[in-house]
Tab-separated table of C-alpha atoms in Angstrom:
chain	number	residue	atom	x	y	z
A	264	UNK	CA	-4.278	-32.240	-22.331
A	265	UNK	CA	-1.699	-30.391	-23.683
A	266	UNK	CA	-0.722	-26.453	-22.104
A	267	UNK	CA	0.334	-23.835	-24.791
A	268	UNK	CA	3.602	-22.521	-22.530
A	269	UNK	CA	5.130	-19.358	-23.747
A	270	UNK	CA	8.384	-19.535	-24.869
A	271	UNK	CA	10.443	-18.125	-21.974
A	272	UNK	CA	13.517	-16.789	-21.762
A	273	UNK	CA	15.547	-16.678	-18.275
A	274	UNK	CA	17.986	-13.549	-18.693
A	275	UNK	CA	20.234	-15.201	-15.369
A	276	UNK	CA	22.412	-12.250	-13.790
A	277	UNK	CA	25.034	-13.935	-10.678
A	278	UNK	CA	29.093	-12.933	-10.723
A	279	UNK	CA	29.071	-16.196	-9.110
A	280	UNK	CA	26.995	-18.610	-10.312
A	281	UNK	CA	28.980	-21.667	-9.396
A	282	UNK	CA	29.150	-21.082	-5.657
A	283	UNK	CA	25.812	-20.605	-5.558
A	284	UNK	CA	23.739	-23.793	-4.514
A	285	UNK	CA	20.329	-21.701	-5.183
A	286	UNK	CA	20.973	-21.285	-8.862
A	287	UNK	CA	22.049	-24.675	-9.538
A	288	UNK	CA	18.863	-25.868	-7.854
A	289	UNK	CA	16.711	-23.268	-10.252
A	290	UNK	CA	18.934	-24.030	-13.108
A	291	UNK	CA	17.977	-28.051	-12.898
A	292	UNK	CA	14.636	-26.838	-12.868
A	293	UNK	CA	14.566	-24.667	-15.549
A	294	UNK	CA	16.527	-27.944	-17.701
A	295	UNK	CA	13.375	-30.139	-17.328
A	296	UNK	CA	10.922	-26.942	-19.459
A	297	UNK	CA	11.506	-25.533	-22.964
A	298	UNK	CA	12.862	-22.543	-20.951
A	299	UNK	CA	16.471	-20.798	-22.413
A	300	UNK	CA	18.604	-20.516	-19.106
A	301	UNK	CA	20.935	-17.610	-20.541
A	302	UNK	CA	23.501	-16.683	-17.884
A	303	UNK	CA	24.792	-13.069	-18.602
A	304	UNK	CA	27.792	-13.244	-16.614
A	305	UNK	CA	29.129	-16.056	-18.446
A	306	UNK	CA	29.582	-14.762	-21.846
A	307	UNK	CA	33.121	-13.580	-23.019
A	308	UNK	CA	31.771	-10.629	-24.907
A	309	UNK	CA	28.506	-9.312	-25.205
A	310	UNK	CA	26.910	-9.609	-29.132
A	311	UNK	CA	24.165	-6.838	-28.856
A	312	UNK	CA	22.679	-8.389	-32.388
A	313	UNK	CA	22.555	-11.298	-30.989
A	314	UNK	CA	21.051	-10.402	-27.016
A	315	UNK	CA	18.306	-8.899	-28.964
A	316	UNK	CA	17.390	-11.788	-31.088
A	317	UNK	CA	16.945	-13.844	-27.828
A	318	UNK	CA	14.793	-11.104	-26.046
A	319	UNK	CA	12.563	-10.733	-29.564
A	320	UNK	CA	11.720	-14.502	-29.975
A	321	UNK	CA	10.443	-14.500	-26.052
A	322	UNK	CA	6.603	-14.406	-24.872
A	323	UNK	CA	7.704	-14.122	-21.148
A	324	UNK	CA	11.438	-12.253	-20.379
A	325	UNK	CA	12.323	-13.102	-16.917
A	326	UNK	CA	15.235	-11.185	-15.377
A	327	UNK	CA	16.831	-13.828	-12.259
A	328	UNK	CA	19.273	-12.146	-9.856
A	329	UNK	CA	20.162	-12.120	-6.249
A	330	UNK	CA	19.549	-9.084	-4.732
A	331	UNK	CA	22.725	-6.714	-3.839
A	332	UNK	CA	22.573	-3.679	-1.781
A	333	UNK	CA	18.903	-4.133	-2.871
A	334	UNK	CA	19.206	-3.712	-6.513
A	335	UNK	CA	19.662	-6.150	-9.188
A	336	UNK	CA	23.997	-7.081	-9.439
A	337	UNK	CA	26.058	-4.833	-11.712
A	338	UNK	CA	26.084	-7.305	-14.204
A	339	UNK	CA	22.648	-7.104	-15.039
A	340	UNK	CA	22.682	-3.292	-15.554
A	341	UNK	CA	25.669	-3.476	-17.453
A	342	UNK	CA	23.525	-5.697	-19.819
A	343	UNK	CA	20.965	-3.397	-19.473
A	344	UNK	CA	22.931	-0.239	-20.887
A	345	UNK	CA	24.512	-2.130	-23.521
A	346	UNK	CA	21.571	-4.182	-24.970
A	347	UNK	CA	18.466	-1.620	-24.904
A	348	UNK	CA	17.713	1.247	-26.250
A	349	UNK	CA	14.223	2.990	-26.372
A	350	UNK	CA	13.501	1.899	-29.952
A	351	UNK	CA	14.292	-1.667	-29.015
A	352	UNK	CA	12.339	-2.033	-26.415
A	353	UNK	CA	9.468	-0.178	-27.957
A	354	UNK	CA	9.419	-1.808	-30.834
A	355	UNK	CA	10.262	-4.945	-29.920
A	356	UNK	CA	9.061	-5.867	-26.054
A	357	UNK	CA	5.742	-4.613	-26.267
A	358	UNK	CA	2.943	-6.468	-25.007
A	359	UNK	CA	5.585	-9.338	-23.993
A	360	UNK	CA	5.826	-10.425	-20.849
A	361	UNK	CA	8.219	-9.409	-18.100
A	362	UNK	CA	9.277	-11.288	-14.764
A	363	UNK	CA	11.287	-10.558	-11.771
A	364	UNK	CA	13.179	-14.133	-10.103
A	365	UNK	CA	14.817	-12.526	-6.698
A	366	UNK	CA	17.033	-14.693	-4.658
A	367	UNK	CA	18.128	-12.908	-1.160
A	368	UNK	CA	19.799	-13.938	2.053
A	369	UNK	CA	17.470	-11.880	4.049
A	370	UNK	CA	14.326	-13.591	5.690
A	371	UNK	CA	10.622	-12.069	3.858
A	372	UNK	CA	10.090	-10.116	7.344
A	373	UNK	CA	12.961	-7.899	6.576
A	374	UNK	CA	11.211	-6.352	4.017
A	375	UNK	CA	8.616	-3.455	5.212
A	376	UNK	CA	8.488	-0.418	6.868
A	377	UNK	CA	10.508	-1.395	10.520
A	378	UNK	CA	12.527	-4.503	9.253
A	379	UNK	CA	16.122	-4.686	8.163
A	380	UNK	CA	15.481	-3.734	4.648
A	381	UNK	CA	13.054	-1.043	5.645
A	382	UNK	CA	11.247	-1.150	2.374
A	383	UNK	CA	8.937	-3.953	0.433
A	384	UNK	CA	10.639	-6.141	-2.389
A	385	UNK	CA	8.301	-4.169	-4.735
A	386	UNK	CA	9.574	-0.879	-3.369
A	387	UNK	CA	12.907	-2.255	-4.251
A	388	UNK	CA	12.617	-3.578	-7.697
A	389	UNK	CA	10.582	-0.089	-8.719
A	390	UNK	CA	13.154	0.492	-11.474
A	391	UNK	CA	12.462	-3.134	-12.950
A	392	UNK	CA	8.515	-2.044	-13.063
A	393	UNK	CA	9.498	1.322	-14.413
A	394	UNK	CA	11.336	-0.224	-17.432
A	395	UNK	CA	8.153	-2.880	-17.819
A	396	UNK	CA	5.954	0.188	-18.423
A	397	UNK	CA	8.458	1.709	-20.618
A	398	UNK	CA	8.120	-1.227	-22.728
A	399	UNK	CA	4.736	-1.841	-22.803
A	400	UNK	CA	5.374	-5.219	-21.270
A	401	UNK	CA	3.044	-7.027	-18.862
A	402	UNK	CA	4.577	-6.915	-15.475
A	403	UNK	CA	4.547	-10.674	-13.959
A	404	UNK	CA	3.926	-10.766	-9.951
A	405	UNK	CA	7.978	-11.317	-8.499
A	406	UNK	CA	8.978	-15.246	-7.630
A	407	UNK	CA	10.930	-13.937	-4.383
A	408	UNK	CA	13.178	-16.872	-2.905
A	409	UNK	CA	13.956	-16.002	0.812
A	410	UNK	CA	16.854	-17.739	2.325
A	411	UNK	CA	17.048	-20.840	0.279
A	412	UNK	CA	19.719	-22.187	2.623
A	413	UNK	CA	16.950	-22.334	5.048
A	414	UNK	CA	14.241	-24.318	2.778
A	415	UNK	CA	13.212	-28.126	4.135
A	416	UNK	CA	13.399	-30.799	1.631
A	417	UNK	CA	9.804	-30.598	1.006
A	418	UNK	CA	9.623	-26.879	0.954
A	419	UNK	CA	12.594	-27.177	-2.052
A	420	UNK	CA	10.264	-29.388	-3.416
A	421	UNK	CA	7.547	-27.290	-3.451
A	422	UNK	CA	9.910	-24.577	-4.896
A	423	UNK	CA	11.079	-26.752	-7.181
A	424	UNK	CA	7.425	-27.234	-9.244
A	425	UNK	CA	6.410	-23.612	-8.332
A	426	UNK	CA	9.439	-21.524	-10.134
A	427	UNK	CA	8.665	-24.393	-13.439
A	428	UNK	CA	5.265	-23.192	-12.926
A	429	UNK	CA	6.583	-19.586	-12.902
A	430	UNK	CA	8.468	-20.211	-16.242
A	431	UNK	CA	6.218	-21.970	-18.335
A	432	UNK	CA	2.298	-21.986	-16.701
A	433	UNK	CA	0.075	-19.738	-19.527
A	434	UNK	CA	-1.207	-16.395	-17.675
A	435	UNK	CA	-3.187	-15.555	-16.200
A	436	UNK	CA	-2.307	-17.449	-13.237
A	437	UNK	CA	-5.923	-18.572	-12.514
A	438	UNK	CA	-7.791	-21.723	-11.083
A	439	UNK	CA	-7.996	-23.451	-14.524
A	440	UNK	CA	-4.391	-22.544	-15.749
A	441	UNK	CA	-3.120	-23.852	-12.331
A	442	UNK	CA	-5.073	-27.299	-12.861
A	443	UNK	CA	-3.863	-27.516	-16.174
A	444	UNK	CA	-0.298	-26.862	-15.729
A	445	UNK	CA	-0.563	-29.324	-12.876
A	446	UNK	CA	-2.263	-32.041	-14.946
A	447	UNK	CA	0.584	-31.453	-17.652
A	448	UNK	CA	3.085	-31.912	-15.237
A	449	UNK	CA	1.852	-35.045	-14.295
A	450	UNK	CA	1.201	-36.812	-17.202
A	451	UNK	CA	4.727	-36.095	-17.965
A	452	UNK	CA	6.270	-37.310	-14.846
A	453	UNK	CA	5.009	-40.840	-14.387
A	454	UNK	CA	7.282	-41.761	-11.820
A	455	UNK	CA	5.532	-39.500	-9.191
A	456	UNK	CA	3.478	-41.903	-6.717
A	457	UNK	CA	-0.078	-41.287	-6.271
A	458	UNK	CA	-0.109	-40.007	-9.658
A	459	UNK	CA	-3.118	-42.266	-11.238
A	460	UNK	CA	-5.386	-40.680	-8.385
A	461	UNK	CA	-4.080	-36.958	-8.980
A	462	UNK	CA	-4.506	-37.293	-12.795
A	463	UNK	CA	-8.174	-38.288	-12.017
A	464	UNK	CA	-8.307	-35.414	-9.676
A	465	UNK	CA	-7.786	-32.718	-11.884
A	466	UNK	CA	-9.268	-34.563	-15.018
A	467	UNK	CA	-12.540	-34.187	-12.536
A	468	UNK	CA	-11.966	-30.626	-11.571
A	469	UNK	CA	-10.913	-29.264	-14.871
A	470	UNK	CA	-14.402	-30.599	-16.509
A	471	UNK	CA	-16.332	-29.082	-13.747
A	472	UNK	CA	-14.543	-25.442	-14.200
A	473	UNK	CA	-15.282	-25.683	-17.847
A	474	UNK	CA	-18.945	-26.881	-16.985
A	475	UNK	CA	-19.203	-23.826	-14.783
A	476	UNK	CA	-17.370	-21.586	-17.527
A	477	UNK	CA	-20.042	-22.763	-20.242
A	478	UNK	CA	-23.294	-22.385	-17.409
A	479	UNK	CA	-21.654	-18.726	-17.058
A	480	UNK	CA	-21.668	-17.960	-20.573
A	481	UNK	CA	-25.261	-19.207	-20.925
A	482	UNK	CA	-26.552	-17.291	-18.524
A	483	UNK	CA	-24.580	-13.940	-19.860
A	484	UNK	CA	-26.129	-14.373	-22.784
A	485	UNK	CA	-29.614	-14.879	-21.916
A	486	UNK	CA	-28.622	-11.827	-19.684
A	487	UNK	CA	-27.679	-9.708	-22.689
A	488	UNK	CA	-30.443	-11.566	-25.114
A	489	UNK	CA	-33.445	-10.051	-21.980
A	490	UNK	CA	-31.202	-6.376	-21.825
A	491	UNK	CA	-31.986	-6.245	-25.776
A	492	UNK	CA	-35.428	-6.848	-25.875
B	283	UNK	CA	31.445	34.613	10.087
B	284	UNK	CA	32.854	31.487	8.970
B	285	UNK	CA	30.430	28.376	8.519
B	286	UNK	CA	31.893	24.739	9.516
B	287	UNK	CA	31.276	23.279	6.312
B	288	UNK	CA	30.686	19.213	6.216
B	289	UNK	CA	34.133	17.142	4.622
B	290	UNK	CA	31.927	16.177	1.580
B	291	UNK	CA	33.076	13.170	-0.894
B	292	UNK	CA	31.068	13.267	-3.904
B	293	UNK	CA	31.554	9.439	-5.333
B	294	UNK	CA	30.896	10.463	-8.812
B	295	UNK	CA	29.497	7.633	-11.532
B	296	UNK	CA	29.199	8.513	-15.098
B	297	UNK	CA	30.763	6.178	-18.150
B	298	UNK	CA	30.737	8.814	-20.848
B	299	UNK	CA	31.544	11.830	-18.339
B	300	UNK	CA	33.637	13.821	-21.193
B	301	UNK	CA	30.115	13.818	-23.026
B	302	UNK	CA	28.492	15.220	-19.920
B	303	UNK	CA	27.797	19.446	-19.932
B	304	UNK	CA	25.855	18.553	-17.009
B	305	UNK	CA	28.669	16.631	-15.152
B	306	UNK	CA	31.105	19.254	-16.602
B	307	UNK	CA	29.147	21.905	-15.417
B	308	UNK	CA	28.889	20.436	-11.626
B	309	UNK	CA	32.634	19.890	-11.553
B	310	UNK	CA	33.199	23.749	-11.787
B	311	UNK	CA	31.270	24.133	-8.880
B	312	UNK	CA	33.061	21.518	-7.021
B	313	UNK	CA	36.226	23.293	-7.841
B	314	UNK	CA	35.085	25.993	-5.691
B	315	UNK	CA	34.515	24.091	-2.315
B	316	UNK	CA	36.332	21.982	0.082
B	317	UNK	CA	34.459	18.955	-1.604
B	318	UNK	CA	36.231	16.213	-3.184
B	319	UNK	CA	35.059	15.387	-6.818
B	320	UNK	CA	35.784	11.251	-6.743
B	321	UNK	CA	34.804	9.979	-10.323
B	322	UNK	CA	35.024	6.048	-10.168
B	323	UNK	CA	34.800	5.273	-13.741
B	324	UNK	CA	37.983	7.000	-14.411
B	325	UNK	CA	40.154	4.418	-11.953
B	326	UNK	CA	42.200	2.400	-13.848
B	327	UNK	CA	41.956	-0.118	-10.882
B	328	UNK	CA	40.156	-0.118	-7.842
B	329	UNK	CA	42.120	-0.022	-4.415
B	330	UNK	CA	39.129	-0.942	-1.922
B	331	UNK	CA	41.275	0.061	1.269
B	332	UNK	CA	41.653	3.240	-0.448
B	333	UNK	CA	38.310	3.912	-1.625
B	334	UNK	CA	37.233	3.133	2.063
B	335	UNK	CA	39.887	5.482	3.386
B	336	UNK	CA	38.195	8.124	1.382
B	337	UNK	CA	34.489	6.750	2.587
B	338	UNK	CA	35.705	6.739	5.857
B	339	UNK	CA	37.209	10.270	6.127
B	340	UNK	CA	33.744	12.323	4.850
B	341	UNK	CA	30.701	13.595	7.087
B	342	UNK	CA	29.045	13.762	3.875
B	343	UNK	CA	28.982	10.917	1.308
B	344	UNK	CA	27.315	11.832	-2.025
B	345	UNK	CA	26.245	9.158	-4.892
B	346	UNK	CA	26.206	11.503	-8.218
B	347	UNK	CA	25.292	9.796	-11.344
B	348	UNK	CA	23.099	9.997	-14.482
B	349	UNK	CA	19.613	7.851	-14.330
B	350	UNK	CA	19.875	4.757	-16.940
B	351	UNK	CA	16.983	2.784	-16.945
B	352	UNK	CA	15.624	4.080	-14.118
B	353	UNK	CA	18.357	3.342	-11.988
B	354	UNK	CA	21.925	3.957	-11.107
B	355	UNK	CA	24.912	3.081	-13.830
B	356	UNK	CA	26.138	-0.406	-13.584
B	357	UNK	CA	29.508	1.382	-12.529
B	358	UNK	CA	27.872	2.411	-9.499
B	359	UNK	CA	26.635	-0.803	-8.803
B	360	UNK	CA	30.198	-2.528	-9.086
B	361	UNK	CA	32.196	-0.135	-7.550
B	362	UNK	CA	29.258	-0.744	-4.371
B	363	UNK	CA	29.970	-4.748	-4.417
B	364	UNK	CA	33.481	-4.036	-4.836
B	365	UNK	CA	34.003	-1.617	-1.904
B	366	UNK	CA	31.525	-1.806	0.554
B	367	UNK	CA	30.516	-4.847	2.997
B	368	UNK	CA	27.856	-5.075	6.169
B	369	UNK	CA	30.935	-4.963	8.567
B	370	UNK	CA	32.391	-1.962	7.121
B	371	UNK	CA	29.509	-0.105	6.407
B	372	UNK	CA	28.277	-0.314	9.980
B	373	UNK	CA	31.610	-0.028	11.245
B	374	UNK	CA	32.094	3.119	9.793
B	375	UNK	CA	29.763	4.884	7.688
B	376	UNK	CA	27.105	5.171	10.598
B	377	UNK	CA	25.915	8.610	11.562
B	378	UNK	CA	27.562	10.237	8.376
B	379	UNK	CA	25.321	11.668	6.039
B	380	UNK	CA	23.567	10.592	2.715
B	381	UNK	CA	22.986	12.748	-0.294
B	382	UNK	CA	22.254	11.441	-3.928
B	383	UNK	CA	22.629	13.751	-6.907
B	384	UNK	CA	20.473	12.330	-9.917
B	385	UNK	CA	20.714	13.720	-13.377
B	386	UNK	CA	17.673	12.993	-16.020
B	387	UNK	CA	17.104	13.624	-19.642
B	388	UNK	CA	13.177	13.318	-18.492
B	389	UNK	CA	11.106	16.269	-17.270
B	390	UNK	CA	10.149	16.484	-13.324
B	391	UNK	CA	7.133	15.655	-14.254
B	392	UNK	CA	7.824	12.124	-16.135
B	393	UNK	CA	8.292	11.250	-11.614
B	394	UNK	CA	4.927	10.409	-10.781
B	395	UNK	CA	2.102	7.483	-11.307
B	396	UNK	CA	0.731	8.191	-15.178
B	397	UNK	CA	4.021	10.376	-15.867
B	398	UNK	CA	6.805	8.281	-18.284
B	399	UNK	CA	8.418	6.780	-15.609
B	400	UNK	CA	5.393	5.520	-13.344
B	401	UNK	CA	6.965	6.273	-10.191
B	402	UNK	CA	8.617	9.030	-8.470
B	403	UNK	CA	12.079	9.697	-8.173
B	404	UNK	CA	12.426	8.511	-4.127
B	405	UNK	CA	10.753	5.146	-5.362
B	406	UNK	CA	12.759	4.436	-7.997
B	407	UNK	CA	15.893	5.378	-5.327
B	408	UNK	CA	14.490	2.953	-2.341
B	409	UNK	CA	18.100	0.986	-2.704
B	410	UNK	CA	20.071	3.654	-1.937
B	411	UNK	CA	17.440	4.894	1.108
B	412	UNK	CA	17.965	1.253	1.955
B	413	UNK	CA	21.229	0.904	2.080
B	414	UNK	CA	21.190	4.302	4.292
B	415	UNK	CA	19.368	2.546	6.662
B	416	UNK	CA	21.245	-0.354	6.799
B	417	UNK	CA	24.218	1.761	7.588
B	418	UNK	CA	22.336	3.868	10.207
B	419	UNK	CA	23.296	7.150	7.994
B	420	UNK	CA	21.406	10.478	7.741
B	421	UNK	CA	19.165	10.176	4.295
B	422	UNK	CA	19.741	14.118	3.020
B	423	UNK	CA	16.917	14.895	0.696
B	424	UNK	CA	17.992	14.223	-2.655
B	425	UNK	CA	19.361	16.816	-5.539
B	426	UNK	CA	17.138	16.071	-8.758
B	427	UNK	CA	18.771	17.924	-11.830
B	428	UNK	CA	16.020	17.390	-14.767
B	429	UNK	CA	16.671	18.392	-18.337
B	430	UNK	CA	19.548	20.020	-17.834
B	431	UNK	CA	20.266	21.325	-21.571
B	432	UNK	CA	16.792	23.209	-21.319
B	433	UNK	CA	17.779	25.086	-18.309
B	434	UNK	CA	18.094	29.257	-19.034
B	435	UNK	CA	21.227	30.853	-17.589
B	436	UNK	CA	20.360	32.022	-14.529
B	437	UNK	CA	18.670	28.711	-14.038
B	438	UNK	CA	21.942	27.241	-14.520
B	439	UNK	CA	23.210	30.007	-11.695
B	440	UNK	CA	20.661	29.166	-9.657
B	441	UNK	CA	21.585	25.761	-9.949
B	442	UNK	CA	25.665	26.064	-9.409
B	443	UNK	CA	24.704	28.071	-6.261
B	444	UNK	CA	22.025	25.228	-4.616
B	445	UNK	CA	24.592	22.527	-5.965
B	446	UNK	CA	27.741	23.936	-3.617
B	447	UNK	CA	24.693	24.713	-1.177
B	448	UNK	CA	24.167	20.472	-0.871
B	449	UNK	CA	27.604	19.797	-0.915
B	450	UNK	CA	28.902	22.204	2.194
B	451	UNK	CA	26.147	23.438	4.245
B	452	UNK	CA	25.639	21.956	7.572
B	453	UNK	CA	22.304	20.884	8.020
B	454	UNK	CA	19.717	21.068	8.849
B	455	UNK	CA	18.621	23.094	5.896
B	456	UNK	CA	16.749	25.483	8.247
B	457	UNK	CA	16.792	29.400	7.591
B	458	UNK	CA	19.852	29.952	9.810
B	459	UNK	CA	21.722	27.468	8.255
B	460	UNK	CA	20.678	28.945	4.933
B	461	UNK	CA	21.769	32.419	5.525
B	462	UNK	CA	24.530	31.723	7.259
B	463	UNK	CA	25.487	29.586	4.140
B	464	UNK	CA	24.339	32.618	1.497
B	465	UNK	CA	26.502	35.435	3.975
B	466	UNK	CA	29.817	33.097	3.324
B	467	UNK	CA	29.072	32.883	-0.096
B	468	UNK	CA	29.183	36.388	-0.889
B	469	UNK	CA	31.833	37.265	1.343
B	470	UNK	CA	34.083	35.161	-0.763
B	471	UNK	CA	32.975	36.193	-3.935
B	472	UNK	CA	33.459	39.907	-4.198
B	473	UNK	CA	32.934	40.017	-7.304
B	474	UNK	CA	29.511	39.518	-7.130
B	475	UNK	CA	27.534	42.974	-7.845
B	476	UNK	CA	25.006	44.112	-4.974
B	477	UNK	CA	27.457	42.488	-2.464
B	478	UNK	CA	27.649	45.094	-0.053
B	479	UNK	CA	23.439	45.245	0.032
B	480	UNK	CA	23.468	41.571	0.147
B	481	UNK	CA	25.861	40.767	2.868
B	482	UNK	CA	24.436	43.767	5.380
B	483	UNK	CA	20.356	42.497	4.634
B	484	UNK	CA	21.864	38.985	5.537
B	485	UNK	CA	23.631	39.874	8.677
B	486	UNK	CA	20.541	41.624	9.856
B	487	UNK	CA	18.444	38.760	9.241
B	488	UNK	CA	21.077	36.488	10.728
B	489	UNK	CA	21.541	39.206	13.863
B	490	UNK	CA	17.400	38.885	14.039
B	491	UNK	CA	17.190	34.844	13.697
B	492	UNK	CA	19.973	34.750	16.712
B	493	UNK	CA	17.502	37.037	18.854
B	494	UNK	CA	14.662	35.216	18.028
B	495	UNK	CA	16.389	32.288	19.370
B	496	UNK	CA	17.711	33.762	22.676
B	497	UNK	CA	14.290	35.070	22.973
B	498	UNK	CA	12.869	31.685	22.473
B	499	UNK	CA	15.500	30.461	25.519
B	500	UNK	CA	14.385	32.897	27.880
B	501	UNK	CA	11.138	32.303	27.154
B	502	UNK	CA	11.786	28.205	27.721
B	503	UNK	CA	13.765	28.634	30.756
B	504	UNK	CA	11.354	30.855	32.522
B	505	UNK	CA	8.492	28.210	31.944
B	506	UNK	CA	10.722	25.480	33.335
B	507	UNK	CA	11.161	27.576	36.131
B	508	UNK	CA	7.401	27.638	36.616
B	509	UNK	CA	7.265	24.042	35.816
B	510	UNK	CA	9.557	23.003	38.638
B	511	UNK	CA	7.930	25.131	41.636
């Protein structure tokens, strides 16, 4: 079965990107989808024209950072004032979707009320959710990576398919997108042990949630067919 | 009577400040206090032992700047990952004092969940009230200026007046603080009519609030008195 992903864009803010081991790992990840990896800070001179084509041929925007002085790096806000403007975003953004990526060197107990950060990561990245709603855009849930450094092999792994999933999974992020972006991923990585077994796995559970999906809709309608009599 | 006005650094962060009334406007009043007007945009290059010199000699540390896209200019943002670090900031910014000045082309009440911005103006700030904590210095409420070009004059005197109030009056921003701040005021600007009226209702008030107090004392002392038979 094939997924429908969204085209998705990665707008990649980091002064310096090639000291850091945490967006080389994402940046592998992000070469195995259909996702555009556009790092910001690389570019000799900005081409507004051309920064706006990228954002208008996008179904999901995702804006990747690490988090400075708990805001998004200069770089990106430079972008920011330099690409937008209200009529762009309102004309063009609307009803796309928008995504946060946050990379930080603080553990995810520093942020609430009485840790180190003293507020929540949404708290934080209020401005981000202020511009979605400006734009009309649908405001993704954050991917927050917490001291990557830190991450087991496995738990990289698990990182590893979960950020792809971010990127490129259809929304919403429910039980039978999950299973199909899974099933996807599978067929499409044949190396992957156990994978006969997994394929059947979902194959099984996918039929049974569109089983259930199609017993739901009967009974809605015989609902609605006994509220007309 | 003299007030022992704060050494206030106003860190000042505006890329198009010769388009700026409003930042034109608040560097008058400056002019007229002890406060230093520091506007980082205009360095030609920045001299981080200098700039932390300048952090480093203040009681008050103010971030001024204009709201663009819901947060503060990229300028801002570089001049903060170019000066500051955790060392330094805990080193020597703790125990000094806070203030943000924010200037909006959107109405007060654009701040709040279903206004145009979603959230309030202290949400949208949380990075700077973070990085307050982190440095363990006083959070001053901040200055919102809204719609400046629609103010009236004597909205705009009003203003002037409570701006060079935040900049040099100790705090807390009780009434005694207040008065004693309004007294100074108008004993150094004579020009001002109603003067005489002003400055004797004021020292009565300020004559009254200092009985209260000794009052309040006596009134303390006697019931530790009783406390400790």
């Amino acid at each position: 079965m094939e997924i429908n992903s969204p085209k998705t864009l990665i707008v990649v803010a980091h002064p310096h990107i090639a000291d850091s081991t945490t967006q080389q790992f994402l940046q592998a990840a992000v070469h195995q989808t259909s996702a555009i990896w556009h790092h910001i800070d690389g570019l000799n001179s900005l081409d507004v024209q051309q920064e706006r084509q990228l954002l208008a041929a996008a179904d999901r925007i995702i804006f990747q950072f690490p988090l400075y002085w708990y805001a998004a790096p200069a770089s990106l806000k430079k972008w920011q004032e330099q690409v937008l403007s209200t009529n762009f975003i309102q004309q063009q953004l609307a009803h796309k979707q928008l995504g946060l990526v946050v990379t930080t060197g603080l553990p995810q107990k520093a942020f609430q009320t009485g840790g180190s950060a003293s507020f929540t990561l949404d708290q934080l990245l209020a401005p981000f959710y202020a511009f979605g709603q400006q734009a009309q855009m649908q405001c993704l849930p954050k991917f927050a990576i917490y001291q990557f450094s830190y991450l087991t092999e496995r738990q990289q792994q698990q990182l590893f398919m979960d950020y792809q999933r971010y990127l490129t999974q259809p929304s919403p992020d429910n039980l039978l997108n999950r299973s199909n972006w899974y099933l996807n991923y599978l067929q499409q990585h044949p190396q992957l042990p156990q994978q006969a077994l997994l394929i059947d796995y979902l194959t099984q559970q996918i039929l049974a949630l569109d089983n259930l999906q199609t017993t739901w809709n009967l009974i809605k309608e015989a609902e609605d067919d006994r509220l007309d009599i």
